[in-house]
Every structure is written in structure tokens, then in C-alpha cells.
Coordinates of C-alpha atoms in Angstrom, one line a residue:
M23 CA -121.7 -22.1 -103.0
M24 CA -124.3 -23.9 -101.0
K25 CA -123.9 -26.4 -98.2
L26 CA -126.7 -28.9 -97.7
Y27 CA -127.1 -31.2 -94.8
I28 CA -129.3 -34.1 -96.2
G29 CA -130.7 -37.1 -94.5
R30 CA -133.6 -39.1 -93.3
N31 CA -135.6 -37.6 -90.4
A32 CA -133.9 -39.6 -87.5
G33 CA -131.1 -41.1 -89.5
R34 CA -127.6 -40.1 -90.6
T35 CA -127.1 -36.6 -92.0
V36 CA -124.5 -35.9 -94.6
C37 CA -123.0 -32.6 -95.7
L38 CA -122.9 -31.9 -99.5
T39 CA -121.4 -28.8 -101.0
L40 CA -123.1 -27.7 -104.3
P41 CA -122.4 -27.5 -107.1
A42 CA -121.4 -31.2 -106.8
S43 CA -120.4 -33.8 -109.3
Y44 CA -122.5 -36.9 -109.9
E45 CA -119.9 -39.0 -108.0
E46 CA -120.1 -36.7 -104.9
V47 CA -123.9 -36.8 -104.9
D48 CA -123.9 -40.6 -105.3
K49 CA -121.4 -41.0 -102.4
A50 CA -123.5 -38.8 -100.1
L51 CA -126.6 -40.8 -100.9
R52 CA -124.8 -44.0 -100.2
E53 CA -123.6 -42.7 -96.8
I54 CA -127.1 -41.9 -95.8
G55 CA -128.0 -45.5 -96.5
D56 CA -131.3 -47.4 -96.6
A57 CA -131.8 -48.0 -92.9
R58 CA -135.3 -46.5 -93.2
P59 CA -136.1 -46.5 -96.9
E60 CA -139.7 -45.4 -96.3
A61 CA -138.4 -42.1 -94.9
P62 CA -137.6 -39.6 -97.6
I63 CA -134.2 -37.9 -97.9
L64 CA -134.8 -34.3 -97.1
I65 CA -132.7 -31.2 -96.7
Q66 CA -132.2 -30.9 -93.0
E67 CA -130.3 -27.6 -93.1
A68 CA -128.9 -25.4 -95.8
Q69 CA -126.1 -22.8 -95.6
T70 CA -125.7 -20.2 -98.4
S71 CA -124.4 -16.7 -98.9
V72 CA -128.0 -15.6 -99.6
P73 CA -129.8 -14.8 -96.2
Y74 CA -133.1 -16.5 -95.8
L75 CA -132.6 -19.0 -98.7
G76 CA -131.5 -21.7 -96.3
E77 CA -134.9 -21.4 -94.6
R78 CA -136.7 -21.8 -97.9
L79 CA -134.7 -24.9 -98.8
K80 CA -135.1 -26.7 -95.5
G81 CA -137.5 -29.7 -95.7
L82 CA -137.3 -30.0 -99.5
S83 CA -136.8 -33.5 -101.0
Y84 CA -133.3 -34.4 -102.2
E85 CA -134.4 -37.8 -103.6
N86 CA -136.0 -36.4 -106.7
Q87 CA -133.5 -36.1 -109.6
E88 CA -135.2 -32.9 -110.8
N89 CA -134.8 -31.3 -107.4
R90 CA -131.1 -32.2 -107.3
Q91 CA -130.5 -30.7 -110.7
E92 CA -132.4 -27.5 -109.8
L93 CA -130.4 -27.2 -106.5
D94 CA -127.2 -27.6 -108.4
F95 CA -128.3 -25.0 -110.9
L96 CA -129.3 -22.6 -108.1
A97 CA -125.9 -23.0 -106.4
R98 CA -124.2 -22.1 -109.7
R99 CA -126.5 -19.2 -110.2
I100 CA -125.8 -17.8 -106.7
G101 CA -122.1 -17.9 -107.6
Y102 CA -122.6 -15.3 -110.3
L103 CA -124.7 -12.9 -108.2
T104 CA -123.0 -9.8 -106.7
Q105 CA -123.4 -9.1 -103.0
T106 CA -126.0 -6.5 -103.8
E107 CA -128.0 -8.9 -106.0
Q108 CA -127.8 -11.5 -103.2
D109 CA -129.2 -8.9 -100.7
V110 CA -132.0 -8.1 -103.1
F111 CA -132.6 -11.8 -103.7
S112 CA -132.9 -12.4 -100.0
A113 CA -135.4 -9.6 -99.6
A114 CA -137.4 -10.9 -102.6
L115 CA -137.5 -14.4 -101.1
R116 CA -139.0 -13.0 -97.8
M117 CA -141.6 -10.9 -99.7
E118 CA -142.7 -13.5 -102.3
E119 CA -142.3 -16.7 -100.3
P120 CA -141.8 -19.0 -103.4
G121 CA -143.1 -22.5 -102.9
T122 CA -140.9 -24.5 -105.4
L123 CA -137.3 -24.6 -106.5
G124 CA -138.4 -23.4 -109.9
E125 CA -140.0 -20.4 -108.4
I126 CA -136.9 -19.6 -106.4
I127 CA -134.7 -19.9 -109.5
N128 CA -137.1 -17.7 -111.5
L129 CA -137.1 -15.1 -108.8
S130 CA -133.3 -15.0 -109.0
Y131 CA -133.6 -14.0 -112.6
N132 CA -136.1 -11.2 -111.9
L133 CA -134.1 -9.2 -109.4
D134 CA -134.4 -6.2 -111.6
Q135 CA -138.0 -6.0 -110.6
Y136 CA -137.0 -5.2 -107.0
E137 CA -135.1 -2.4 -105.3
L138 CA -133.4 -2.6 -102.0
I139 CA -134.1 0.4 -99.8
P140 CA -131.5 1.0 -97.1
H141 CA -132.6 1.0 -93.4
G142 CA -132.3 3.9 -91.0
T143 CA -132.5 7.6 -91.4
E144 CA -129.8 10.0 -92.4
Q145 CA -129.1 13.2 -90.6

């Protein structure tokens, strides 16, 4: 599950939980309105079970149909990851700093290339 807060910079912000149906997305976009159509609809904040992912998504466009589909796909993908895989994914996001949604999704499918080393020392 992923919660996105989308809106125009100084305008109304709407919460949308992904994955979402076409009707839910359409309703959210209508709620934002066209008060400032020149300002793009961006992800103002994102909450997800994968630490650091929200920071990577903040500021991305939500107007682009391709981005909406990739975000919905990513939300579904996260739903299938174990907690350990989510932790590895979070660490990989910090290390790799992917720049696009496509790169973030690809990274989620290459978690076997990373190993999470526990913190601390054992006595």
C-alpha cells in the first residue's frame, strides 16, 4: 500500500491510496481542480511501508498517465515484498538513488543483488 498526497504547489492537496481504480484517480484529480492549470500536479508527500521510498517519490509529476501507471504498479509490487525485501529495497534506494520511476521499479526486481548487513556488534 502507498498513500500519496497530490496537488498543485499552493493549491488543494488530496490523499490517494494506491493501488487505485480509474474512478478513484479521476475523483482525486477533479478535487484538485483547475484553479492554477499552469502549475503541475505533483506528489507533495508519500507514505509507504518501504523507508526512504517516500522521499524518492516526493516532487514527481502525477499528471503524466505513464507515471500514474508506474506508481500503481509499484504499489502493487510493494504489496508482494516481504519485510526483509522491503528493508533491502530501502537500503538499495539510498545507495543507488534512482532518478525515475522505471529505475525504482527495476531496482525492486533486483534485490537479490543486495545483502542487508545488520548493525551493531555482537558480544
